[in-house]
GROMACS .gro file of C-alpha atoms in nm:
model
  197
    1MET     CA    1   9.937  10.401  10.376
    2ASP     CA    2   9.966  10.170  10.091
    3ARG     CA    3   9.809  10.240   9.779
    4PHE     CA    4   9.574  10.005   9.608
    5GLN     CA    5   9.737   9.745   9.372
    6ASN     CA    6   9.759   9.834   9.023
    7THR     CA    7   9.497  10.097   9.014
    8ARG     CA    8   9.541  10.446   8.879
    9GLN     CA    9   9.282  10.698   8.748
   10PRO     CA   10   9.237  10.665   8.371
   11ASP     CA   11   9.222  10.968   8.182
   12TRP     CA   12   8.863  11.097   8.080
   13ASP     CA   13   8.902  11.001   7.710
   14TRP     CA   14   8.922  10.635   7.764
   15TRP     CA   15   8.688  10.632   8.046
   16GLY     CA   16   8.415  10.775   7.821
   17LYS     CA   17   8.493  10.500   7.580
   18LEU     CA   18   8.436  10.245   7.837
   19TRP     CA   19   8.171  10.431   8.023
   20PRO     CA   20   7.986  10.661   7.766
   21ALA     CA   21   7.680  10.714   7.984
   22PRO     CA   22   7.798  10.662   8.373
   23GLY     CA   23   7.464  10.811   8.479
   24GLU     CA   24   7.253  10.541   8.316
   25THR     CA   25   7.492  10.287   8.428
   26LEU     CA   26   7.426  10.399   8.803
   27ARG     CA   27   7.065  10.415   8.738
   28GLU     CA   28   7.061  10.059   8.604
   29LEU     CA   29   7.229   9.961   8.935
   30GLY     CA   30   6.945  10.110   9.125
   31LEU     CA   31   7.065  10.451   9.216
   32GLU     CA   32   6.776  10.688   9.284
   33SER     CA   33   6.674  11.028   9.414
   34GLY     CA   34   6.733  11.069   9.765
   35ASP     CA   35   7.001  10.799   9.813
   36THR     CA   36   7.302  10.900  10.021
   37VAL     CA   37   7.607  10.748   9.846
   38ALA     CA   38   7.954  10.676   9.965
   39GLU     CA   39   8.188  10.612   9.663
   40ILE     CA   40   8.530  10.435   9.743
   41GLY     CA   41   8.809  10.526   9.517
   42SER     CA   42   8.615  10.804   9.357
   43GLY     CA   43   8.937  10.954   9.182
   44ASN     CA   44   8.817  11.275   9.003
   45GLY     CA   45   8.453  11.206   9.000
   46TYR     CA   46   8.371  11.012   8.683
   47PHE     CA   47   8.084  10.829   8.876
   48ALA     CA   48   8.046  11.068   9.176
   49LEU     CA   49   7.952  11.361   8.985
   50PRO     CA   50   7.665  11.190   8.787
   51ALA     CA   51   7.572  11.006   9.121
   52ALA     CA   52   7.532  11.363   9.273
   53ARG     CA   53   7.291  11.457   9.001
   54ILE     CA   54   7.098  11.166   9.059
   55VAL     CA   55   7.067  11.142   9.415
   56ALA     CA   56   7.028  11.523   9.483
   57PRO     CA   57   6.946  11.660   9.724
   58ALA     CA   58   7.105  11.371   9.917
   59SER     CA   59   7.491  11.358   9.960
   60VAL     CA   60   7.764  11.180   9.791
   61TYR     CA   61   8.069  11.131   9.995
   62ALA     CA   62   8.362  11.068   9.761
   63LEU     CA   63   8.661  10.897   9.926
   64ASP     CA   64   9.010  10.841   9.769
   65ILE     CA   65   9.359  10.830   9.907
   66ASP     CA   66   9.477  11.085   9.637
   67GLU     CA   67   9.432  11.437   9.726
   68SER     CA   68   9.505  11.562   9.396
   69LEU     CA   69   9.236  11.371   9.233
   70LEU     CA   70   9.001  11.490   9.506
   71ALA     CA   71   9.088  11.846   9.423
   72GLU     CA   72   9.016  11.807   9.077
   73LEU     CA   73   8.669  11.653   9.177
   74SER     CA   74   8.604  11.941   9.384
   75HIS     CA   75   8.698  12.195   9.090
   76LEU     CA   76   8.473  12.009   8.834
   77ALA     CA   77   8.186  11.997   9.096
   78ASP     CA   78   8.222  12.369   9.139
   79GLN     CA   79   8.221  12.410   8.766
   80GLN     CA   80   7.935  12.210   8.713
   81ALA     CA   81   7.737  12.407   9.025
   82ILE     CA   82   7.709  12.034   9.207
   83GLU     CA   83   7.670  12.119   9.558
   84ASN     CA   84   7.593  11.774   9.742
   85VAL     CA   85   7.934  11.611   9.672
   86THR     CA   86   8.170  11.608   9.998
   87VAL     CA   87   8.529  11.482   9.925
   88LEU     CA   88   8.704  11.276  10.191
   89THR     CA   89   9.059  11.192  10.189
   90GLY     CA   90   9.136  10.835  10.360
   91ASP     CA   91   9.169  10.462  10.373
   92ALA     CA   92   8.864  10.265  10.252
   93ARG     CA   93   8.943   9.997  10.527
   94LYS     CA   94   8.833  10.278  10.776
   95LEU     CA   95   8.542  10.411  10.604
   96SER     CA   96   8.291  10.435  10.865
   97GLN     CA   97   8.555  10.656  11.038
   98HIS     CA   98   8.525  10.886  10.744
   99VAL     CA   99   8.167  10.896  10.631
  100PRO     CA  100   7.952  11.130  10.854
  101GLU     CA  101   7.620  10.948  10.836
  102PRO     CA  102   7.512  10.581  10.733
  103ALA     CA  103   7.464  10.560  10.382
  104ASP     CA  104   7.187  10.412  10.139
  105VAL     CA  105   7.457  10.298   9.889
  106VAL     CA  106   7.836  10.217   9.914
  107LEU     CA  107   7.972  10.200   9.582
  108ILE     CA  108   8.323  10.079   9.446
  109ALA     CA  109   8.378  10.085   9.080
  110ASN     CA  110   8.690   9.906   8.917
  111THR     CA  111   8.922   9.895   9.220
  112PHE     CA  112   8.779   9.609   9.435
  113HIS     CA  113   9.041   9.370   9.307
  114GLY     CA  114   9.344   9.605   9.424
  115ILE     CA  115   9.224   9.636   9.810
  116ASP     CA  116   9.464   9.498  10.028
  117GLU     CA  117   9.268   9.336  10.329
  118PRO     CA  118   8.933   9.314  10.134
  119GLU     CA  119   8.753   9.167  10.424
  120ALA     CA  120   8.836   9.459  10.653
  121PHE     CA  121   8.711   9.676  10.373
  122VAL     CA  122   8.384   9.492  10.345
  123GLN     CA  123   8.316   9.506  10.713
  124GLN     CA  124   8.369   9.862  10.709
  125ALA     CA  125   8.130   9.892  10.409
  126PHE     CA  126   7.865   9.693  10.618
  127GLU     CA  127   7.911   9.931  10.919
  128SER     CA  128   7.865  10.239  10.690
  129LEU     CA  129   7.549  10.128  10.557
  130ARG     CA  130   7.202  10.165  10.693
  131SER     CA  131   6.958   9.879  10.740
  132GLU     CA  132   6.868   9.761  10.395
  133GLY     CA  133   7.154   9.964  10.239
  134ARG     CA  134   7.319   9.838   9.929
  135PHE     CA  135   7.688   9.748   9.869
  136ILE     CA  136   7.751   9.783   9.495
  137ILE     CA  137   8.061   9.658   9.330
  138ILE     CA  138   8.153   9.710   8.965
  139ASN     CA  139   8.441   9.464   8.870
  140TRP     CA  140   8.638   9.392   8.577
  141LYS     CA  141   8.566   9.037   8.432
  142ASP     CA  142   8.813   8.762   8.496
  143ARG     CA  143   8.941   8.792   8.126
  144PRO     CA  144   9.312   8.804   8.008
  145GLN     CA  145   9.397   9.156   8.011
  146GLU     CA  146   9.504   9.158   7.644
  147THR     CA  147   9.129   9.070   7.563
  148THR     CA  148   8.993   9.377   7.752
  149ARG     CA  149   9.086   9.662   7.508
  150ILE     CA  150   8.994  10.020   7.479
  151ALA     CA  151   9.096  10.240   7.185
  152GLY     CA  152   9.312   9.940   7.073
  153GLU     CA  153   9.515   9.883   7.384
  154PRO     CA  154   9.478   9.645   7.654
  155ARG     CA  155   9.339   9.786   7.962
  156GLY     CA  156   9.240   9.720   8.311
  157PRO     CA  157   9.400   9.554   8.585
  158PRO     CA  158   9.650   9.249   8.554
  159THR     CA  159   9.515   8.907   8.471
  160GLU     CA  160   9.604   8.763   8.795
  161LEU     CA  161   9.426   9.013   8.998
  162ARG     CA  162   9.090   8.984   8.826
  163MET     CA  163   8.798   8.819   9.020
  164SER     CA  164   8.519   8.613   8.891
  165PRO     CA  165   8.158   8.719   9.029
  166GLU     CA  166   8.157   8.407   9.220
  167GLU     CA  167   8.500   8.501   9.389
  168THR     CA  168   8.387   8.843   9.441
  169GLU     CA  169   8.047   8.699   9.603
  170ARG     CA  170   8.249   8.486   9.817
  171THR     CA  171   8.479   8.743   9.963
  172VAL     CA  172   8.187   8.970  10.046
  173LEU     CA  173   7.953   8.714  10.204
  174ASP     CA  174   8.257   8.563  10.393
  175ALA     CA  175   8.344   8.911  10.550
  176ALA     CA  176   8.010   9.038  10.665
  177ALA     CA  177   7.635   8.963  10.685
  178PHE     CA  178   7.536   9.069  10.346
  179ALA     CA  179   7.289   8.906  10.110
  180LEU     CA  180   7.353   8.888   9.739
  181GLU     CA  181   7.048   9.103   9.568
  182ASP     CA  182   7.157   9.105   9.205
  183THR     CA  183   7.424   9.031   8.948
  184ILE     CA  184   7.441   9.260   8.655
  185GLU     CA  185   7.628   9.234   8.332
  186LEU     CA  186   7.778   9.557   8.221
  187PRO     CA  187   7.927   9.510   7.862
  188PRO     CA  188   8.167   9.484   7.737
  189TYR     CA  189   8.419   9.410   8.035
  190HIS     CA  190   8.251   9.458   8.353
  191TYR     CA  191   7.998   9.284   8.576
  192ALA     CA  192   7.834   9.435   8.890
  193LEU     CA  193   7.717   9.278   9.220
  194VAL     CA  194   7.452   9.440   9.447
  195PHE     CA  195   7.446   9.335   9.795
  196GLU     CA  196   7.207   9.412  10.064
  197ARG     CA  197   7.279   9.485  10.412
   0.00000   0.00000   0.00000
């Protein structure tokens, strides 16, 4: 299985500089109690764990291809007594085969730019959602990498992989029968698009 391009799990220190309040970000994107969530590329849980607190008692399905990161996520969930996260090892392009129930929200943060065959993934996101479910993409702005600095260092994907909101929207709408619901600025370096099934 090919890994996503130019994506690796950042350490929590700079993650915290970039996203100091991930739970607040998720609420801003419309996440609420009772939402069943499938997070793609969940890594070690920087968004999955606060999502689980928000949506409890509903489930968060955390999908990643890196078993070591998922093991870390499970350990952190145990430490924090979070019981509604289920880790899933697998390919996002086969999402509907991994998630055991239709989701209210499919979330992908910081990695959409690196998915091979994004159309196949978008179709799987569509198939994995309930009617009127939401597909949320958090993406790096299409700015030169040297201008997106965290703790003084250039961060994020290479410039050539970055996608404008318009490019992301076009990719999604060309692949499945979604409707764009909202575009949200996430300063300093991100935006989010919220689509409805």
